[in-house]
Amino acid sequence: MIVNFKEIKDDVEWELFAKAFFRSMGKTIEERPTVGSDGGTGKDLIISEILPSDLGTPIKRQYLVSCKHYAHRSKGGAVRESDEKPIIDVNLRLEECDGFIGFYSTYPTTTLIDILKKYEKVSKRTYKIYDRDDIQSYLLKDDEDNLLLKSYFKDSYKEWVQLGSPKIDRNSNFEKLTKHHFEEKDRDYFKKYFEGQPVDWSVIRKYTFKRSCFSQVIENLEANKVCLITGAGGEGKTTLLMQTGDYYFKKNYEVYFSWNVFKHLDPQNLQFDPKINYLIIIDRADTIAELNDFVKKIKFLNNVKVIFAARKNEWLQSLLKRKNAKELEAWLGVEIALRKISNLETEAITTLLQKTGYNTVISTERLKKFIEENKDFNFLLSIMIYATQGKSFKAIIIDIIRNIKKWENCDRILLAIGYIVSIEILGRGLHGSLYCQETMLRKLIGIGSIGEYSAIRDQLSQEAFFQESGDNLIYTRNIQIAKLYFEVLFDQDSGILNLFDTYDNILQETVKGDYFNKFDLVAQIPVFMRSVNLETAISLLKAAISYRYFFHQYYIFIKDEIQKGNFGNYDEDLYSARWLFKEAFNKNPKNPKLYHLWADFEKQQQDRGNIKLLYVPTLSEDDLQFSPQWILKTGVEICQDDSVYIALAKLHIENRHIENAIEVLNDGIIITKSPSLYCALASLEFKEGNPNLARDIIEQVNPSALTPELYLLKSQIELKSGNNQEARNILKTGIKKFNIDKLVVALAKIDIMEGKLQEAKALIKSKVDLLRTLPLDYCLINIEKMMGNWLVARKLYKEVDELYNDFSIRISWAYFEINLNNVGEIGIPETARGIFFNGWERYSKIWNFVHSFLLMEAGLACNEGINEPYSAQWLFNYYLQLIENDHFIHYGKIIRSLSDLKQALSVNNVKNPQEFEDFEIDD
């Protein structure tokens, strides 16, 4: 900032400045500010202006001006909804005015803006906000030789005139670090810090230890000039920032720091003295709009370094909103993420406590054991709490709740904690992390008095590990703390708070209010509760549906009903699968996922053996409503989504109505021009024996819009036509553009087809060495097998199995061992039986894995004891039980017994599970 708003000392002077400001704009001061409070009305000024009228008679407009001077506040300083309560809640004050003006030396919160917008819409009265940026912009453009700037901001004016832009020490967002910051202010504050209070400069030198990454921070700053630290709350970000500040302060750098939330940092209006070395510390980098431009400027200055910090979730969320996110990440370089406490850091904690004389009985070994047993709570705040008090964080939370129960306003405080943590543990929604808004919290706990709410907020901050942001949010200092509060408060035995009532109240208030995270909350609450208490989750789902909401996150409940066999019908069986499908369709019909899930369900349940019973190419009969074809055709009409067009085309293809499929895809291409539809149509023509037509369809796609799938299809067309070299060229062009594994594997397959195994191996290895993926590793294994390198292939199987934890790897590996006659016995590793057995615990719920294990045992025709685990009969019985619970299984040829299965294996000489696709088991 060019203008240092702290030059205006108090609220009275700020109101007098506002009067001069609006007078310079040609406004008339109708009611002047007086010395003293505004009497709680929020009315500081009333100004007016004369506007021309089409009727010829000028119109006089009056505005109420609320002056808020929060530039001197230590944290945030944003103007909240509660600060403007008299204007927002008591509308009578605006009766004599035509609009509202906020005149702020800081910024309004987004919640305040949202409320003012809503008020404007309801009351038909306009509003205007002049924040610090707007005021500065006007001051610097003042035609009267910057008279306002000169009169009220003398130091800023002087620097502006002399230098054209201010030095960093004139920027009101930052404070300069001095030796006085390190002076002891409270003799026992270090104990409070050890026990969870926020860090202070006065404890940095004597009462903190260096994290293992400290040297990396310094290396990053020396090499890159900028450094970003991320982590959850309580991980020690602020402590690390202060330690870095102290390091460079001792090296005679001028250190400037900011713990405040601010949105703008214009690099063009910020000057550094070239003779001075600077370190800039910014704690909330995620909030700064011009961060990319600021970082670029710093990178070209030899004497300035900047260290940023942000909560990991907020940082990721801010990147999603930035158009230049990739460029910013490149400028920032390697991010330093604070996570778990290492063994060396554990030793440093106990050494520090002993050195400072803090009375603790926790040894290093005991602290290490605690960390090992409580891996979810391996963050600095939690470890320090245990090291100083010998208690787990859960025990601390229980103590806090026990103490709160002794407070006069305990019921409301416990309710407040319950609401805050119930929202926080929901995690991320589509639009970012979910936190409780203070405006919502006040309504949930029924507090109208700002003073009473502020007292509760301060108590939570000081006593219970909560904190607030500058954007009207309140949350715990770490998500693990929120989880502990949730666990203790909603424990069924303790009965402190009721889980359903809490979420039901949040749901009701969310639906009624106008909150920025409204839809994310309604979407996440029932889904989250599904993993905690299914009965409560279903009740909350019913509540959400009653409010006319049905988000795609709710589809999991449809799958639950399908899994239970509760198919129902569309009109009568409430909360059955079909009833939920219809509700989803009525309330949120534009989600393509709905039509895929719905059509698949009906295809399974109504088909079961002959889809043609439900299939009519023209589909005009009303009685076919809710058939798979009707569902997909309706989805196409409503969504016009590529994937739904393709699903409908596939349905036609399954019934050999190729012309209908072509018509569907052509219709989609006309509407969407999507490359995926061109690819589907070209692929269909290619499979129907029309390579030239397929080639012509692909040629219609702009070369810049070609997808990896289109490059792959183009190469297949040329291969089919015998143009191997052209296929190679196409794949090489695609690899150069996308460099993805499927294209590399396709190119290697051409080498394999031509007998060039060494070339294929060299190609795959060149890619695997840079980036390993399952398709590349599979291809390499198959090449080694073709070359007869059995030991190398076995080594790769073992390596790939450990790397990916994918059930298909174990199946392939086991059948590889069978082909080498290495069947072995159950429990013997690196044999076919041992490979299946060792994967059983992890993959026994995956029917493909069980299916393949069963095929192997049945095909070997031994170990048939019905009561012996992992025998063919035992696996067959387990398999039947598994597929009975999966209502999405397609059934082919009927195998009713193990003997039928063996006969099918014998007749078809099956040695590989891929050859067994036609022989599914039916119960």
mmCIF file of C-alpha atoms in Angstrom, residues 491-669:
data_model
loop_
_atom_site.group_PDB
_atom_site.id
_atom_site.type_symbol
_atom_site.label_atom_id
_atom_site.label_comp_id
_atom_site.label_asym_id
_atom_site.label_seq_id
_atom_site.Cartn_x
_atom_site.Cartn_y
_atom_site.Cartn_z
ATOM 1 C CA ASP A 491 -20.032 -40.136 22.167
ATOM 2 C CA GLN A 492 -23.211 -42.167 22.637
ATOM 3 C CA ASP A 493 -22.383 -43.015 26.251
ATOM 4 C CA SER A 494 -21.574 -39.478 27.403
ATOM 5 C CA GLY A 495 -24.549 -37.932 25.615
ATOM 6 C CA ILE A 496 -23.176 -34.370 25.731
ATOM 7 C CA LEU A 497 -24.640 -33.451 22.337
ATOM 8 C CA ASN A 498 -27.076 -35.175 20.001
ATOM 9 C CA LEU A 499 -25.606 -36.012 16.594
ATOM 10 C CA PHE A 500 -28.820 -35.904 14.572
ATOM 11 C CA ASP A 501 -30.064 -32.677 16.182
ATOM 12 C CA THR A 502 -26.744 -30.965 15.508
ATOM 13 C CA TYR A 503 -26.607 -31.813 11.812
ATOM 14 C CA ASP A 504 -30.343 -31.329 11.354
ATOM 15 C CA ASN A 505 -30.057 -27.805 12.797
ATOM 16 C CA ILE A 506 -27.072 -27.051 10.540
ATOM 17 C CA LEU A 507 -29.013 -28.371 7.560
ATOM 18 C CA GLN A 508 -32.084 -26.272 8.363
ATOM 19 C CA GLU A 509 -30.079 -23.079 8.921
ATOM 20 C CA THR A 510 -28.027 -23.689 5.774
ATOM 21 C CA VAL A 511 -31.143 -24.091 3.650
ATOM 22 C CA LYS A 512 -32.759 -20.941 5.116
ATOM 23 C CA GLY A 513 -29.664 -18.750 4.984
ATOM 24 C CA ASP A 514 -27.588 -17.266 2.221
ATOM 25 C CA TYR A 515 -24.171 -18.770 2.983
ATOM 26 C CA PHE A 516 -21.338 -19.032 0.471
ATOM 27 C CA ASN A 517 -20.758 -22.738 1.255
ATOM 28 C CA LYS A 518 -24.472 -23.565 1.315
ATOM 29 C CA PHE A 519 -24.620 -26.234 -1.389
ATOM 30 C CA ASP A 520 -21.416 -27.953 -0.279
ATOM 31 C CA LEU A 521 -22.790 -28.302 3.253
ATOM 32 C CA VAL A 522 -26.123 -29.758 2.145
ATOM 33 C CA ALA A 523 -24.301 -32.139 -0.205
ATOM 34 C CA GLN A 524 -21.691 -33.343 2.283
ATOM 35 C CA ILE A 525 -23.613 -33.767 5.541
ATOM 36 C CA PRO A 526 -25.651 -36.939 4.745
ATOM 37 C CA VAL A 527 -22.719 -38.528 2.882
ATOM 38 C CA PHE A 528 -20.313 -37.925 5.750
ATOM 39 C CA MET A 529 -22.776 -39.310 8.274
ATOM 40 C CA ARG A 530 -23.111 -42.492 6.218
ATOM 41 C CA SER A 531 -19.676 -43.588 7.500
ATOM 42 C CA VAL A 532 -20.509 -42.579 11.096
ATOM 43 C CA ASN A 533 -24.122 -43.574 11.647
ATOM 44 C CA LEU A 534 -26.128 -44.920 8.713
ATOM 45 C CA GLU A 535 -29.507 -44.447 10.370
ATOM 46 C CA THR A 536 -28.735 -40.789 11.082
ATOM 47 C CA ALA A 537 -27.389 -40.367 7.550
ATOM 48 C CA ILE A 538 -30.626 -41.643 6.001
ATOM 49 C CA SER A 539 -32.670 -39.304 8.204
ATOM 50 C CA LEU A 540 -30.529 -36.362 7.065
ATOM 51 C CA LEU A 541 -30.840 -37.499 3.445
ATOM 52 C CA LYS A 542 -34.623 -37.475 3.817
ATOM 53 C CA ALA A 543 -34.424 -33.970 5.265
ATOM 54 C CA ALA A 544 -32.306 -32.743 2.342
ATOM 55 C CA ILE A 545 -34.705 -34.294 -0.174
ATOM 56 C CA SER A 546 -37.616 -32.644 1.623
ATOM 57 C CA TYR A 547 -35.855 -29.298 1.019
ATOM 58 C CA ARG A 548 -35.800 -30.221 -2.703
ATOM 59 C CA TYR A 549 -32.079 -31.003 -2.922
ATOM 60 C CA PHE A 550 -30.513 -34.081 -4.530
ATOM 61 C CA PHE A 551 -26.782 -33.805 -5.207
ATOM 62 C CA HIS A 552 -24.732 -36.367 -7.105
ATOM 63 C CA GLN A 553 -22.983 -37.206 -3.818
ATOM 64 C CA TYR A 554 -26.262 -38.837 -2.750
ATOM 65 C CA TYR A 555 -25.966 -41.517 -5.443
ATOM 66 C CA ILE A 556 -24.074 -43.607 -2.901
ATOM 67 C CA PHE A 557 -27.385 -44.072 -1.052
ATOM 68 C CA ILE A 558 -28.981 -45.397 -4.238
ATOM 69 C CA LYS A 559 -26.146 -47.915 -4.508
ATOM 70 C CA ASP A 560 -26.764 -48.900 -0.879
ATOM 71 C CA GLU A 561 -30.400 -49.702 -1.631
ATOM 72 C CA ILE A 562 -29.394 -51.685 -4.720
ATOM 73 C CA GLN A 563 -26.876 -53.613 -2.642
ATOM 74 C CA LYS A 564 -29.611 -54.428 -0.122
ATOM 75 C CA GLY A 565 -31.926 -55.553 -2.926
ATOM 76 C CA ASN A 566 -34.399 -52.770 -2.147
ATOM 77 C CA PHE A 567 -35.249 -52.050 -5.791
ATOM 78 C CA GLY A 568 -38.867 -50.966 -5.202
ATOM 79 C CA ASN A 569 -40.891 -49.051 -7.763
ATOM 80 C CA TYR A 570 -40.933 -45.460 -8.930
ATOM 81 C CA ASP A 571 -44.099 -44.199 -7.281
ATOM 82 C CA GLU A 572 -44.876 -46.072 -4.073
ATOM 83 C CA ASP A 573 -41.815 -47.527 -2.308
ATOM 84 C CA LEU A 574 -40.316 -44.466 -0.622
ATOM 85 C CA TYR A 575 -36.505 -44.438 -0.418
ATOM 86 C CA SER A 576 -36.147 -47.577 -2.521
ATOM 87 C CA ALA A 577 -33.552 -47.498 -5.320
ATOM 88 C CA ARG A 578 -36.109 -46.674 -8.016
ATOM 89 C CA TRP A 579 -37.822 -44.021 -5.889
ATOM 90 C CA LEU A 580 -34.439 -42.355 -5.237
ATOM 91 C CA PHE A 581 -33.574 -42.473 -8.938
ATOM 92 C CA LYS A 582 -36.793 -40.645 -9.727
ATOM 93 C CA GLU A 583 -36.141 -38.064 -6.997
ATOM 94 C CA ALA A 584 -32.656 -37.473 -8.370
ATOM 95 C CA PHE A 585 -34.125 -37.054 -11.840
ATOM 96 C CA ASN A 586 -36.799 -34.603 -10.667
ATOM 97 C CA LYS A 587 -34.470 -32.475 -8.539
ATOM 98 C CA ASN A 588 -31.123 -32.583 -10.355
ATOM 99 C CA PRO A 589 -31.642 -33.833 -13.921
ATOM 100 C CA LYS A 590 -28.559 -32.266 -15.499
ATOM 101 C CA ASN A 591 -25.954 -34.601 -14.022
ATOM 102 C CA PRO A 592 -24.717 -37.156 -16.604
ATOM 103 C CA LYS A 593 -23.632 -39.576 -13.865
ATOM 104 C CA LEU A 594 -27.278 -40.115 -12.974
ATOM 105 C CA TYR A 595 -28.170 -41.545 -16.378
ATOM 106 C CA HIS A 596 -25.205 -43.945 -16.463
ATOM 107 C CA LEU A 597 -25.956 -45.363 -13.002
ATOM 108 C CA TRP A 598 -29.703 -45.473 -13.648
ATOM 109 C CA ALA A 599 -29.513 -47.125 -17.076
ATOM 110 C CA ASP A 600 -26.986 -49.706 -15.827
ATOM 111 C CA PHE A 601 -29.301 -50.548 -12.934
ATOM 112 C CA GLU A 602 -32.348 -51.060 -15.143
ATOM 113 C CA LYS A 603 -30.297 -52.976 -17.690
ATOM 114 C CA GLN A 604 -29.231 -55.387 -14.945
ATOM 115 C CA GLN A 605 -32.586 -55.723 -13.228
ATOM 116 C CA GLN A 606 -34.914 -55.754 -16.225
ATOM 117 C CA ASP A 607 -32.588 -57.579 -18.626
ATOM 118 C CA ARG A 608 -31.108 -60.479 -16.640
ATOM 119 C CA GLY A 609 -30.955 -62.508 -19.807
ATOM 120 C CA ASN A 610 -32.454 -60.744 -22.815
ATOM 121 C CA ILE A 611 -32.208 -56.998 -23.233
ATOM 122 C CA LYS A 612 -34.201 -57.151 -26.464
ATOM 123 C CA LEU A 613 -37.383 -57.600 -24.445
ATOM 124 C CA LEU A 614 -37.060 -53.943 -23.489
ATOM 125 C CA TYR A 615 -35.540 -52.572 -26.647
ATOM 126 C CA VAL A 616 -37.488 -50.762 -29.386
ATOM 127 C CA PRO A 617 -35.337 -48.740 -31.835
ATOM 128 C CA THR A 618 -37.862 -45.923 -32.263
ATOM 129 C CA LEU A 619 -38.986 -45.804 -28.627
ATOM 130 C CA SER A 620 -42.314 -44.064 -28.809
ATOM 131 C CA GLU A 621 -44.406 -46.205 -26.449
ATOM 132 C CA ASP A 622 -45.211 -44.621 -23.090
ATOM 133 C CA ASP A 623 -45.023 -47.972 -21.313
ATOM 134 C CA LEU A 624 -41.253 -48.052 -21.942
ATOM 135 C CA GLN A 625 -40.677 -45.158 -19.549
ATOM 136 C CA PHE A 626 -37.725 -45.823 -17.213
ATOM 137 C CA SER A 627 -36.297 -48.523 -19.502
ATOM 138 C CA PRO A 628 -32.529 -48.204 -20.160
ATOM 139 C CA GLN A 629 -33.203 -46.764 -23.603
ATOM 140 C CA TRP A 630 -35.677 -44.178 -22.281
ATOM 141 C CA ILE A 631 -33.250 -43.179 -19.506
ATOM 142 C CA LEU A 632 -30.314 -42.615 -21.855
ATOM 143 C CA LYS A 633 -32.403 -40.889 -24.525
ATOM 144 C CA THR A 634 -33.793 -38.535 -21.864
ATOM 145 C CA GLY A 635 -30.257 -37.944 -20.563
ATOM 146 C CA VAL A 636 -29.094 -37.009 -24.053
ATOM 147 C CA GLU A 637 -31.928 -34.509 -24.467
ATOM 148 C CA ILE A 638 -31.341 -32.882 -21.080
ATOM 149 C CA CYS A 639 -27.560 -33.037 -20.622
ATOM 150 C CA GLN A 640 -26.218 -33.143 -24.186
ATOM 151 C CA ASP A 641 -23.179 -34.810 -22.615
ATOM 152 C CA ASP A 642 -20.630 -36.831 -24.658
ATOM 153 C CA SER A 643 -20.643 -39.807 -22.318
ATOM 154 C CA VAL A 644 -24.449 -40.142 -22.404
ATOM 155 C CA TYR A 645 -24.502 -40.003 -26.225
ATOM 156 C CA ILE A 646 -21.892 -42.773 -26.260
ATOM 157 C CA ALA A 647 -23.809 -44.874 -23.700
ATOM 158 C CA LEU A 648 -26.981 -44.633 -25.811
ATOM 159 C CA ALA A 649 -25.030 -45.554 -28.933
ATOM 160 C CA LYS A 650 -23.583 -48.605 -27.161
ATOM 161 C CA LEU A 651 -27.079 -49.716 -26.221
ATOM 162 C CA HIS A 652 -28.056 -49.633 -29.898
ATOM 163 C CA ILE A 653 -24.868 -51.518 -30.813
ATOM 164 C CA GLU A 654 -25.573 -54.257 -28.254
ATOM 165 C CA ASN A 655 -28.855 -54.843 -30.068
ATOM 166 C CA ARG A 656 -27.160 -54.669 -33.482
ATOM 167 C CA HIS A 657 -28.949 -51.483 -34.528
ATOM 168 C CA ILE A 658 -25.789 -49.931 -35.906
ATOM 169 C CA GLU A 659 -27.617 -47.288 -37.938
ATOM 170 C CA ASN A 660 -29.345 -46.028 -34.805
ATOM 171 C CA ALA A 661 -25.983 -45.826 -33.018
ATOM 172 C CA ILE A 662 -24.487 -43.867 -35.926
ATOM 173 C CA GLU A 663 -27.457 -41.499 -35.902
ATOM 174 C CA VAL A 664 -27.063 -40.860 -32.153
ATOM 175 C CA LEU A 665 -23.349 -40.125 -32.501
ATOM 176 C CA ASN A 666 -23.903 -37.844 -35.492
ATOM 177 C CA ASP A 667 -26.560 -35.921 -33.566
ATOM 178 C CA GLY A 668 -24.105 -35.487 -30.705
ATOM 179 C CA ILE A 669 -21.364 -34.274 -33.023
#
